[in-house]
Amino acid sequence: MSFRASIITLYPEMFPGPLGYSLAGKALEKQTWTYDTVNPRDFGSGKHRQVDDTPAGGGAGMVMRADVLASAIDHVSGPDDQRKRLLMSPRGQPLDQKMVRELAQEPGAIIVCGRFEGVDERVIEARNLVEVSVGDYILSGGEPAAICLLDAVIRLLPGVMGNVESGENESFESGLLEHPHYTRPSIWEGLLIPDVLTSGDHGAVARWRREEAERLTRKMRPELMATPDKKK
Ligand code: SAH
């Protein structure tokens, strides 16, 4: 069964974009995941197919209309659709690996990409949109956020990562950042690979990696140490 993403966007040509390359691109070819886009413009109001309007109460910028967005959502998703409806939004729940893992178990997702000042509040409740943020900064639109989210989900779909183990060691999967990596040449600009990694002692290598993961996490992201197992 393939993961189906329906993306509601004023810029459908941004997709698949980066998701057409590498792991995600190959998975798209194999139809491990599929996507469709819906342009709210097609449901816009009046001769000019207007999708936005001035904010109630005044102020700068424009707001995406609830009626137009709802029509676009209803076009891809009927009452039987089991997929979650996500709204990319800076005030949403911060995207993390736990959420990514959960989404990868789903049949797909409907992803609404905001533009302008955002969307009319009423559509969020009326269409049950779950707000998801990709970080504490403001993008000009939801599309790059949707691409981040989908990239993270797609690599966890069955068969996408060649080496399953490489996914399990990854940063955050264990609640820690990953240990450092080295490869040939063994001396580069006078810098050596740590001896233990070339010792052939697998137990010592595993211990070193665990210690380095903890050291790096404490140094770079101390707050992650407080909740060592994010899988729970
Ligand atoms: N006026 C809003 C920002 C709107 S940015 C505010 O101050 O909160 C326009 C659109 O970009 C948003 O509707 C959302 O879909 C997307 N977006 C911006 N930053 C984002 C983030 N950090 N995570 C997810 N989506 C984001």
PDB file of C-alpha atoms and ligand atoms in Angstrom:
ATOM      1  CA  MET A   1       0.000   0.000   0.000  1.00  0.00           C
ATOM      2  CA  SER A   2       1.373   3.319  -1.022  1.00  0.00           C
ATOM      3  CA  PHE A   3       1.444   6.587   0.950  1.00  0.00           C
ATOM      4  CA  ARG A   4      -0.729   9.179  -0.769  1.00  0.00           C
ATOM      5  CA  ALA A   5      -0.063  12.886  -0.260  1.00  0.00           C
ATOM      6  CA  SER A   6      -2.612  15.427  -1.451  1.00  0.00           C
ATOM      7  CA  ILE A   7      -1.103  18.882  -1.389  1.00  0.00           C
ATOM      8  CA  ILE A   8      -3.225  21.983  -1.450  1.00  0.00           C
ATOM      9  CA  THR A   9      -1.071  24.741  -2.853  1.00  0.00           C
ATOM     10  CA  LEU A  10      -1.190  27.877  -4.956  1.00  0.00           C
ATOM     11  CA  TYR A  11       2.142  26.695  -6.434  1.00  0.00           C
ATOM     12  CA  PRO A  12       1.609  23.103  -7.620  1.00  0.00           C
ATOM     13  CA  GLU A  13       4.708  23.338  -9.834  1.00  0.00           C
ATOM     14  CA  MET A  14       6.843  23.362  -6.649  1.00  0.00           C
ATOM     15  CA  PHE A  15       6.060  19.618  -6.368  1.00  0.00           C
ATOM     16  CA  PRO A  16       7.644  17.128  -6.424  1.00  0.00           C
ATOM     17  CA  GLY A  17      10.616  19.545  -6.550  1.00  0.00           C
ATOM     18  CA  PRO A  18      13.351  18.146  -4.289  1.00  0.00           C
ATOM     19  CA  LEU A  19      11.162  15.090  -3.651  1.00  0.00           C
ATOM     20  CA  GLY A  20      11.789  14.040  -7.261  1.00  0.00           C
ATOM     21  CA  TYR A  21      15.447  13.254  -6.465  1.00  0.00           C
ATOM     22  CA  SER A  22      17.457  10.621  -4.627  1.00  0.00           C
ATOM     23  CA  LEU A  23      15.610   8.354  -2.181  1.00  0.00           C
ATOM     24  CA  ALA A  24      12.273  10.169  -2.411  1.00  0.00           C
ATOM     25  CA  GLY A  25      12.497  10.380  -6.216  1.00  0.00           C
ATOM     26  CA  LYS A  26      13.178   6.662  -6.585  1.00  0.00           C
ATOM     27  CA  ALA A  27      10.343   5.901  -4.167  1.00  0.00           C
ATOM     28  CA  LEU A  28       8.050   8.098  -6.261  1.00  0.00           C
ATOM     29  CA  GLU A  29       9.015   6.158  -9.405  1.00  0.00           C
ATOM     30  CA  LYS A  30       8.268   2.891  -7.617  1.00  0.00           C
ATOM     31  CA  GLN A  31       5.003   4.414  -6.344  1.00  0.00           C
ATOM     32  CA  THR A  32       5.960   3.745  -2.742  1.00  0.00           C
ATOM     33  CA  TRP A  33       4.400   7.148  -2.361  1.00  0.00           C
ATOM     34  CA  THR A  34       2.247   9.143  -4.755  1.00  0.00           C
ATOM     35  CA  TYR A  35       1.035  12.711  -4.690  1.00  0.00           C
ATOM     36  CA  ASP A  36      -1.535  14.975  -6.235  1.00  0.00           C
ATOM     37  CA  THR A  37      -1.908  18.716  -5.966  1.00  0.00           C
ATOM     38  CA  VAL A  38      -4.985  20.869  -5.805  1.00  0.00           C
ATOM     39  CA  ASN A  39      -4.784  24.559  -6.572  1.00  0.00           C
ATOM     40  CA  PRO A  40      -7.216  26.652  -4.496  1.00  0.00           C
ATOM     41  CA  ARG A  41      -7.189  29.034  -7.465  1.00  0.00           C
ATOM     42  CA  ASP A  42      -9.458  26.546  -9.282  1.00  0.00           C
ATOM     43  CA  PHE A  43     -12.034  27.129  -6.559  1.00  0.00           C
ATOM     44  CA  GLY A  44     -11.464  30.883  -6.325  1.00  0.00           C
ATOM     45  CA  SER A  45     -14.276  33.329  -6.149  1.00  0.00           C
ATOM     46  CA  GLY A  46     -15.486  35.524  -8.995  1.00  0.00           C
ATOM     47  CA  LYS A  47     -14.088  36.265 -12.409  1.00  0.00           C
ATOM     48  CA  HIS A  48     -10.581  36.701 -10.983  1.00  0.00           C
ATOM     49  CA  ARG A  49     -10.741  33.441  -9.029  1.00  0.00           C
ATOM     50  CA  GLN A  50      -9.738  35.262  -5.899  1.00  0.00           C
ATOM     51  CA  VAL A  51      -8.279  33.066  -3.148  1.00  0.00           C
ATOM     52  CA  ASP A  52      -7.466  35.731  -0.566  1.00  0.00           C
ATOM     53  CA  ASP A  53      -8.946  38.874   0.884  1.00  0.00           C
ATOM     54  CA  THR A  54      -8.080  41.679   3.298  1.00  0.00           C
ATOM     55  CA  PRO A  55      -7.957  40.844   7.011  1.00  0.00           C
ATOM     56  CA  ALA A  56     -11.077  41.490   9.036  1.00  0.00           C
ATOM     57  CA  GLY A  57     -10.246  44.244  11.514  1.00  0.00           C
ATOM     58  CA  GLY A  58      -7.759  45.804   9.103  1.00  0.00           C
ATOM     59  CA  GLY A  59      -3.995  45.654   8.891  1.00  0.00           C
ATOM     60  CA  ALA A  60      -1.378  44.591   6.404  1.00  0.00           C
ATOM     61  CA  GLY A  61      -1.394  41.616   4.075  1.00  0.00           C
ATOM     62  CA  MET A  62      -3.989  39.199   2.851  1.00  0.00           C
ATOM     63  CA  VAL A  63      -5.689  36.134   4.312  1.00  0.00           C
ATOM     64  CA  MET A  64      -6.577  32.931   2.470  1.00  0.00           C
ATOM     65  CA  ARG A  65     -10.337  32.540   2.292  1.00  0.00           C
ATOM     66  CA  ALA A  66     -12.027  29.775   4.287  1.00  0.00           C
ATOM     67  CA  ASP A  67     -14.637  28.976   1.622  1.00  0.00           C
ATOM     68  CA  VAL A  68     -12.059  28.626  -1.153  1.00  0.00           C
ATOM     69  CA  LEU A  69      -9.720  26.445   0.919  1.00  0.00           C
ATOM     70  CA  ALA A  70     -12.592  24.271   2.118  1.00  0.00           C
ATOM     71  CA  SER A  71     -13.696  23.636  -1.483  1.00  0.00           C
ATOM     72  CA  ALA A  72     -10.134  22.617  -2.383  1.00  0.00           C
ATOM     73  CA  ILE A  73      -9.933  20.298   0.650  1.00  0.00           C
ATOM     74  CA  ASP A  74     -13.346  18.758  -0.061  1.00  0.00           C
ATOM     75  CA  HIS A  75     -12.316  18.164  -3.648  1.00  0.00           C
ATOM     76  CA  VAL A  76      -9.527  15.744  -2.599  1.00  0.00           C
ATOM     77  CA  SER A  77     -10.954  14.378   0.594  1.00  0.00           C
ATOM     78  CA  GLY A  78     -14.420  12.983   1.100  1.00  0.00           C
ATOM     79  CA  PRO A  79     -15.939  11.771   4.397  1.00  0.00           C
ATOM     80  CA  ASP A  80     -14.437   8.263   3.920  1.00  0.00           C
ATOM     81  CA  ASP A  81     -10.897   9.569   3.626  1.00  0.00           C
ATOM     82  CA  GLN A  82      -8.911   8.202   6.581  1.00  0.00           C
ATOM     83  CA  ARG A  83      -5.979  10.549   6.042  1.00  0.00           C
ATOM     84  CA  LYS A  84      -5.076  13.326   8.488  1.00  0.00           C
ATOM     85  CA  ARG A  85      -5.452  16.887   7.305  1.00  0.00           C
ATOM     86  CA  LEU A  86      -2.396  18.937   8.090  1.00  0.00           C
ATOM     87  CA  LEU A  87      -1.937  22.683   7.868  1.00  0.00           C
ATOM     88  CA  MET A  88       1.655  23.867   7.684  1.00  0.00           C
ATOM     89  CA  SER A  89       1.737  26.672  10.238  1.00  0.00           C
ATOM     90  CA  PRO A  90       4.392  28.374  12.380  1.00  0.00           C
ATOM     91  CA  ARG A  91       2.194  28.097  15.464  1.00  0.00           C
ATOM     92  CA  GLY A  92       1.607  24.370  14.993  1.00  0.00           C
ATOM     93  CA  GLN A  93       3.031  21.397  16.842  1.00  0.00           C
ATOM     94  CA  PRO A  94       6.764  21.305  16.108  1.00  0.00           C
ATOM     95  CA  LEU A  95       7.579  18.506  13.665  1.00  0.00           C
ATOM     96  CA  ASP A  96       9.824  15.882  15.246  1.00  0.00           C
ATOM     97  CA  GLN A  97      10.913  12.344  14.478  1.00  0.00           C
ATOM     98  CA  LYS A  98       8.136  10.872  16.631  1.00  0.00           C
ATOM     99  CA  MET A  99       5.490  12.680  14.570  1.00  0.00           C
ATOM    100  CA  VAL A 100       7.283  11.678  11.365  1.00  0.00           C
ATOM    101  CA  ARG A 101       7.274   8.021  12.448  1.00  0.00           C
ATOM    102  CA  GLU A 102       3.555   8.189  13.191  1.00  0.00           C
ATOM    103  CA  LEU A 103       2.754   9.830   9.870  1.00  0.00           C
ATOM    104  CA  ALA A 104       4.719   7.140   8.018  1.00  0.00           C
ATOM    105  CA  GLN A 105       2.232   4.563   9.409  1.00  0.00           C
ATOM    106  CA  GLU A 106      -0.724   6.464   7.927  1.00  0.00           C
ATOM    107  CA  PRO A 107      -2.275   5.838   4.493  1.00  0.00           C
ATOM    108  CA  GLY A 108      -1.153   9.345   3.520  1.00  0.00           C
ATOM    109  CA  ALA A 109      -1.852  12.953   4.404  1.00  0.00           C
ATOM    110  CA  ILE A 110      -3.673  15.979   3.109  1.00  0.00           C
ATOM    111  CA  ILE A 111      -1.335  18.941   3.433  1.00  0.00           C
ATOM    112  CA  VAL A 112      -2.550  22.507   3.221  1.00  0.00           C
ATOM    113  CA  CYS A 113       0.141  25.072   2.380  1.00  0.00           C
ATOM    114  CA  GLY A 114      -0.615  28.587   3.566  1.00  0.00           C
ATOM    115  CA  ARG A 115       0.534  31.784   1.849  1.00  0.00           C
ATOM    116  CA  PHE A 116       0.207  35.492   2.636  1.00  0.00           C
ATOM    117  CA  GLU A 117      -0.623  36.155   6.318  1.00  0.00           C
ATOM    118  CA  GLY A 118      -2.088  32.690   6.668  1.00  0.00           C
ATOM    119  CA  VAL A 119      -5.564  31.184   6.468  1.00  0.00           C
ATOM    120  CA  ASP A 120      -8.969  32.226   7.785  1.00  0.00           C
ATOM    121  CA  GLU A 121      -9.200  30.691  11.270  1.00  0.00           C
ATOM    122  CA  ARG A 122     -12.624  29.171  10.623  1.00  0.00           C
ATOM    123  CA  VAL A 123     -11.409  26.629   8.063  1.00  0.00           C
ATOM    124  CA  ILE A 124      -9.005  25.143  10.618  1.00  0.00           C
ATOM    125  CA  GLU A 125     -11.815  24.067  12.887  1.00  0.00           C
ATOM    126  CA  ALA A 126     -14.422  23.324  10.228  1.00  0.00           C
ATOM    127  CA  ARG A 127     -12.085  20.963   8.349  1.00  0.00           C
ATOM    128  CA  ASN A 128     -10.238  19.607  11.363  1.00  0.00           C
ATOM    129  CA  LEU A 129      -6.785  20.772  10.309  1.00  0.00           C
ATOM    130  CA  VAL A 130      -3.848  19.718  12.488  1.00  0.00           C
ATOM    131  CA  GLU A 131      -1.287  22.522  12.525  1.00  0.00           C
ATOM    132  CA  VAL A 132       2.332  21.457  12.079  1.00  0.00           C
ATOM    133  CA  SER A 133       5.381  23.731  12.287  1.00  0.00           C
ATOM    134  CA  VAL A 134       8.863  23.036  10.940  1.00  0.00           C
ATOM    135  CA  GLY A 135      10.510  25.434  13.363  1.00  0.00           C
ATOM    136  CA  ASP A 136      10.429  28.793  15.076  1.00  0.00           C
ATOM    137  CA  TYR A 137      10.916  30.982  12.041  1.00  0.00           C
ATOM    138  CA  ILE A 138       8.598  32.317   9.342  1.00  0.00           C
ATOM    139  CA  LEU A 139       8.645  30.959   5.799  1.00  0.00           C
ATOM    140  CA  SER A 140       6.902  32.807   3.004  1.00  0.00           C
ATOM    141  CA  GLY A 141       4.686  29.802   2.381  1.00  0.00           C
ATOM    142  CA  GLY A 142       3.818  26.296   3.512  1.00  0.00           C
ATOM    143  CA  GLU A 143       5.340  24.548   0.477  1.00  0.00           C
ATOM    144  CA  PRO A 144       8.950  24.260   1.715  1.00  0.00           C
ATOM    145  CA  ALA A 145       7.574  23.080   5.070  1.00  0.00           C
ATOM    146  CA  ALA A 146       5.441  20.429   3.331  1.00  0.00           C
ATOM    147  CA  ILE A 147       8.500  19.269   1.374  1.00  0.00           C
ATOM    148  CA  CYS A 148      10.482  18.890   4.641  1.00  0.00           C
ATOM    149  CA  LEU A 149       7.700  16.925   6.259  1.00  0.00           C
ATOM    150  CA  LEU A 150       7.186  14.640   3.260  1.00  0.00           C
ATOM    151  CA  ASP A 151      10.919  14.038   2.828  1.00  0.00           C
ATOM    152  CA  ALA A 152      11.202  12.916   6.439  1.00  0.00           C
ATOM    153  CA  VAL A 153       8.140  10.654   6.153  1.00  0.00           C
ATOM    154  CA  ILE A 154       9.039   9.125   2.782  1.00  0.00           C
ATOM    155  CA  ARG A 155      12.463   7.894   3.895  1.00  0.00           C
ATOM    156  CA  LEU A 156      10.725   5.817   6.592  1.00  0.00           C
ATOM    157  CA  LEU A 157       8.289   4.120   4.189  1.00  0.00           C
ATOM    158  CA  PRO A 158       8.953   0.399   3.694  1.00  0.00           C
ATOM    159  CA  GLY A 159      11.697  -0.268   1.141  1.00  0.00           C
ATOM    160  CA  VAL A 160      12.855   3.339   0.756  1.00  0.00           C
ATOM    161  CA  MET A 161      16.072   3.158   2.763  1.00  0.00           C
ATOM    162  CA  GLY A 162      18.332   0.430   1.415  1.00  0.00           C
ATOM    163  CA  ASN A 163      19.987  -0.261   4.729  1.00  0.00           C
ATOM    164  CA  VAL A 164      17.313  -0.420   7.420  1.00  0.00           C
ATOM    165  CA  GLU A 165      19.911  -0.272  10.158  1.00  0.00           C
ATOM    166  CA  SER A 166      21.125   3.109   8.977  1.00  0.00           C
ATOM    167  CA  GLY A 167      17.693   4.511   9.827  1.00  0.00           C
ATOM    168  CA  GLU A 168      17.740   3.126  13.346  1.00  0.00           C
ATOM    169  CA  ASN A 169      21.025   4.744  14.337  1.00  0.00           C
ATOM    170  CA  GLU A 170      20.065   8.115  12.956  1.00  0.00           C
ATOM    171  CA  SER A 171      19.957  11.245  15.129  1.00  0.00           C
ATOM    172  CA  PHE A 172      16.768  11.393  17.236  1.00  0.00           C
ATOM    173  CA  GLU A 173      15.756   7.767  16.595  1.00  0.00           C
ATOM    174  CA  SER A 174      17.448   6.805  19.861  1.00  0.00           C
ATOM    175  CA  GLY A 175      16.601  10.135  21.497  1.00  0.00           C
ATOM    176  CA  LEU A 176      20.236  11.181  20.965  1.00  0.00           C
ATOM    177  CA  LEU A 177      22.134  12.919  18.213  1.00  0.00           C
ATOM    178  CA  GLU A 178      24.184  10.559  16.096  1.00  0.00           C
ATOM    179  CA  HIS A 179      27.866   9.806  16.657  1.00  0.00           C
ATOM    180  CA  PRO A 180      30.386  11.403  14.235  1.00  0.00           C
ATOM    181  CA  HIS A 181      31.263   9.693  10.954  1.00  0.00           C
ATOM    182  CA  TYR A 182      34.607   9.170   9.214  1.00  0.00           C
ATOM    183  CA  THR A 183      35.665   7.594   5.940  1.00  0.00           C
ATOM    184  CA  ARG A 184      38.799   7.281   3.790  1.00  0.00           C
ATOM    185  CA  PRO A 185      41.399   8.686   3.443  1.00  0.00           C
ATOM    186  CA  SER A 186      42.654   7.641   6.871  1.00  0.00           C
ATOM    187  CA  ILE A 187      44.838  10.739   7.125  1.00  0.00           C
ATOM    188  CA  TRP A 188      43.553  13.965   5.653  1.00  0.00           C
ATOM    189  CA  GLU A 189      45.293  17.325   6.114  1.00  0.00           C
ATOM    190  CA  GLY A 190      47.193  15.685   8.967  1.00  0.00           C
ATOM    191  CA  LEU A 191      43.938  14.683  10.697  1.00  0.00           C
ATOM    192  CA  LEU A 192      43.447  11.056  11.730  1.00  0.00           C
ATOM    193  CA  ILE A 193      40.417   8.805  12.101  1.00  0.00           C
ATOM    194  CA  PRO A 194      39.998   7.821  15.798  1.00  0.00           C
ATOM    195  CA  ASP A 195      41.996   4.588  16.382  1.00  0.00           C
ATOM    196  CA  VAL A 196      39.086   2.686  17.843  1.00  0.00           C
ATOM    197  CA  LEU A 197      37.209   2.861  14.523  1.00  0.00           C
ATOM    198  CA  THR A 198      40.006   1.049  12.691  1.00  0.00           C
ATOM    199  CA  SER A 199      40.750  -1.405  15.547  1.00  0.00           C
ATOM    200  CA  GLY A 200      38.300  -4.063  14.345  1.00  0.00           C
ATOM    201  CA  ASP A 201      36.926  -4.337  17.910  1.00  0.00           C
ATOM    202  CA  HIS A 202      33.166  -4.107  17.330  1.00  0.00           C
ATOM    203  CA  GLY A 203      32.331  -3.869  21.022  1.00  0.00           C
ATOM    204  CA  ALA A 204      34.748  -0.970  21.470  1.00  0.00           C
ATOM    205  CA  VAL A 205      33.363   0.747  18.378  1.00  0.00           C
ATOM    206  CA  ALA A 206      29.789   0.443  19.691  1.00  0.00           C
ATOM    207  CA  ARG A 207      30.834   1.830  23.101  1.00  0.00           C
ATOM    208  CA  TRP A 208      32.723   4.727  21.503  1.00  0.00           C
ATOM    209  CA  ARG A 209      29.731   5.603  19.318  1.00  0.00           C
ATOM    210  CA  ARG A 210      27.355   5.558  22.255  1.00  0.00           C
ATOM    211  CA  GLU A 211      29.688   7.777  24.316  1.00  0.00           C
ATOM    212  CA  GLU A 212      30.183  10.200  21.451  1.00  0.00           C
ATOM    213  CA  ALA A 213      26.418  10.365  20.841  1.00  0.00           C
ATOM    214  CA  GLU A 214      25.890  11.266  24.488  1.00  0.00           C
ATOM    215  CA  ARG A 215      28.763  13.759  24.545  1.00  0.00           C
ATOM    216  CA  LEU A 216      27.511  15.498  21.389  1.00  0.00           C
ATOM    217  CA  THR A 217      23.926  15.578  22.560  1.00  0.00           C
ATOM    218  CA  ARG A 218      24.960  17.075  25.907  1.00  0.00           C
ATOM    219  CA  LYS A 219      27.064  19.682  24.119  1.00  0.00           C
ATOM    220  CA  MET A 220      24.823  20.596  21.169  1.00  0.00           C
ATOM    221  CA  ARG A 221      21.292  19.861  22.434  1.00  0.00           C
ATOM    222  CA  PRO A 222      21.319  19.470  26.226  1.00  0.00           C
ATOM    223  CA  GLU A 223      17.519  19.644  26.387  1.00  0.00           C
ATOM    224  CA  LEU A 224      17.312  16.307  24.536  1.00  0.00           C
ATOM    225  CA  MET A 225      19.119  14.569  27.416  1.00  0.00           C
ATOM    226  CA  ALA A 226      16.180  15.387  29.696  1.00  0.00           C
ATOM    227  CA  THR A 227      13.925  13.111  27.604  1.00  0.00           C
ATOM    228  CA  PRO A 228      16.332  10.402  26.506  1.00  0.00           C
ATOM    229  CA  ASP A 229      13.679   8.157  24.938  1.00  0.00           C
ATOM    230  CA  LYS A 230      11.417  10.158  22.693  1.00  0.00           C
ATOM    231  CA  LYS A 231       9.901   6.939  21.338  1.00  0.00           C
ATOM    232  CA  LYS A 232       7.657   6.662  24.405  1.00  0.00           C
TER     233      LYS A 232
HETATM  234  N1  SAH B   1       1.376  35.672   9.597  1.00  0.00           N
HETATM  235  C1  SAH B   1       1.829  34.377  10.010  1.00  0.00           C
HETATM  236  C2  SAH B   1       2.895  33.845   9.077  1.00  0.00           C
HETATM  237  C3  SAH B   1       2.386  33.505   7.710  1.00  0.00           C
HETATM  238  S1  SAH B   1       3.632  32.835   6.714  1.00  0.00           S
HETATM  239  C4  SAH B   1       2.395  34.480  11.419  1.00  0.00           C
HETATM  240  O1  SAH B   1       2.927  35.532  11.773  1.00  0.00           O
HETATM  241  O2  SAH B   1       2.350  33.496  12.152  1.00  0.00           O
HETATM  242  C5  SAH B   1       2.699  32.145   5.391  1.00  0.00           C
HETATM  243  C6  SAH B   1       2.486  30.634   5.423  1.00  0.00           C
HETATM  244  O3  SAH B   1       3.754  29.986   5.427  1.00  0.00           O
HETATM  245  C7  SAH B   1       1.771  30.093   6.633  1.00  0.00           C
HETATM  246  O4  SAH B   1       0.384  30.149   6.468  1.00  0.00           O
HETATM  247  C8  SAH B   1       2.261  28.665   6.683  1.00  0.00           C
HETATM  248  O5  SAH B   1       1.511  27.819   5.823  1.00  0.00           O
HETATM  249  C9  SAH B   1       3.671  28.760   6.129  1.00  0.00           C
HETATM  250  N2  SAH B   1       4.692  28.776   7.177  1.00  0.00           N
HETATM  251  C10 SAH B   1       5.451  29.829   7.555  1.00  0.00           C
HETATM  252  N3  SAH B   1       6.310  29.507   8.534  1.00  0.00           N
HETATM  253  C11 SAH B   1       6.110  28.202   8.789  1.00  0.00           C
HETATM  254  C12 SAH B   1       6.683  27.272   9.711  1.00  0.00           C
HETATM  255  N4  SAH B   1       7.641  27.636  10.558  1.00  0.00           N
HETATM  256  N5  SAH B   1       6.224  25.997   9.704  1.00  0.00           N
HETATM  257  C13 SAH B   1       5.243  25.619   8.859  1.00  0.00           C
HETATM  258  N6  SAH B   1       4.663  26.445   7.966  1.00  0.00           N
HETATM  259  C14 SAH B   1       5.082  27.722   7.929  1.00  0.00           C
END
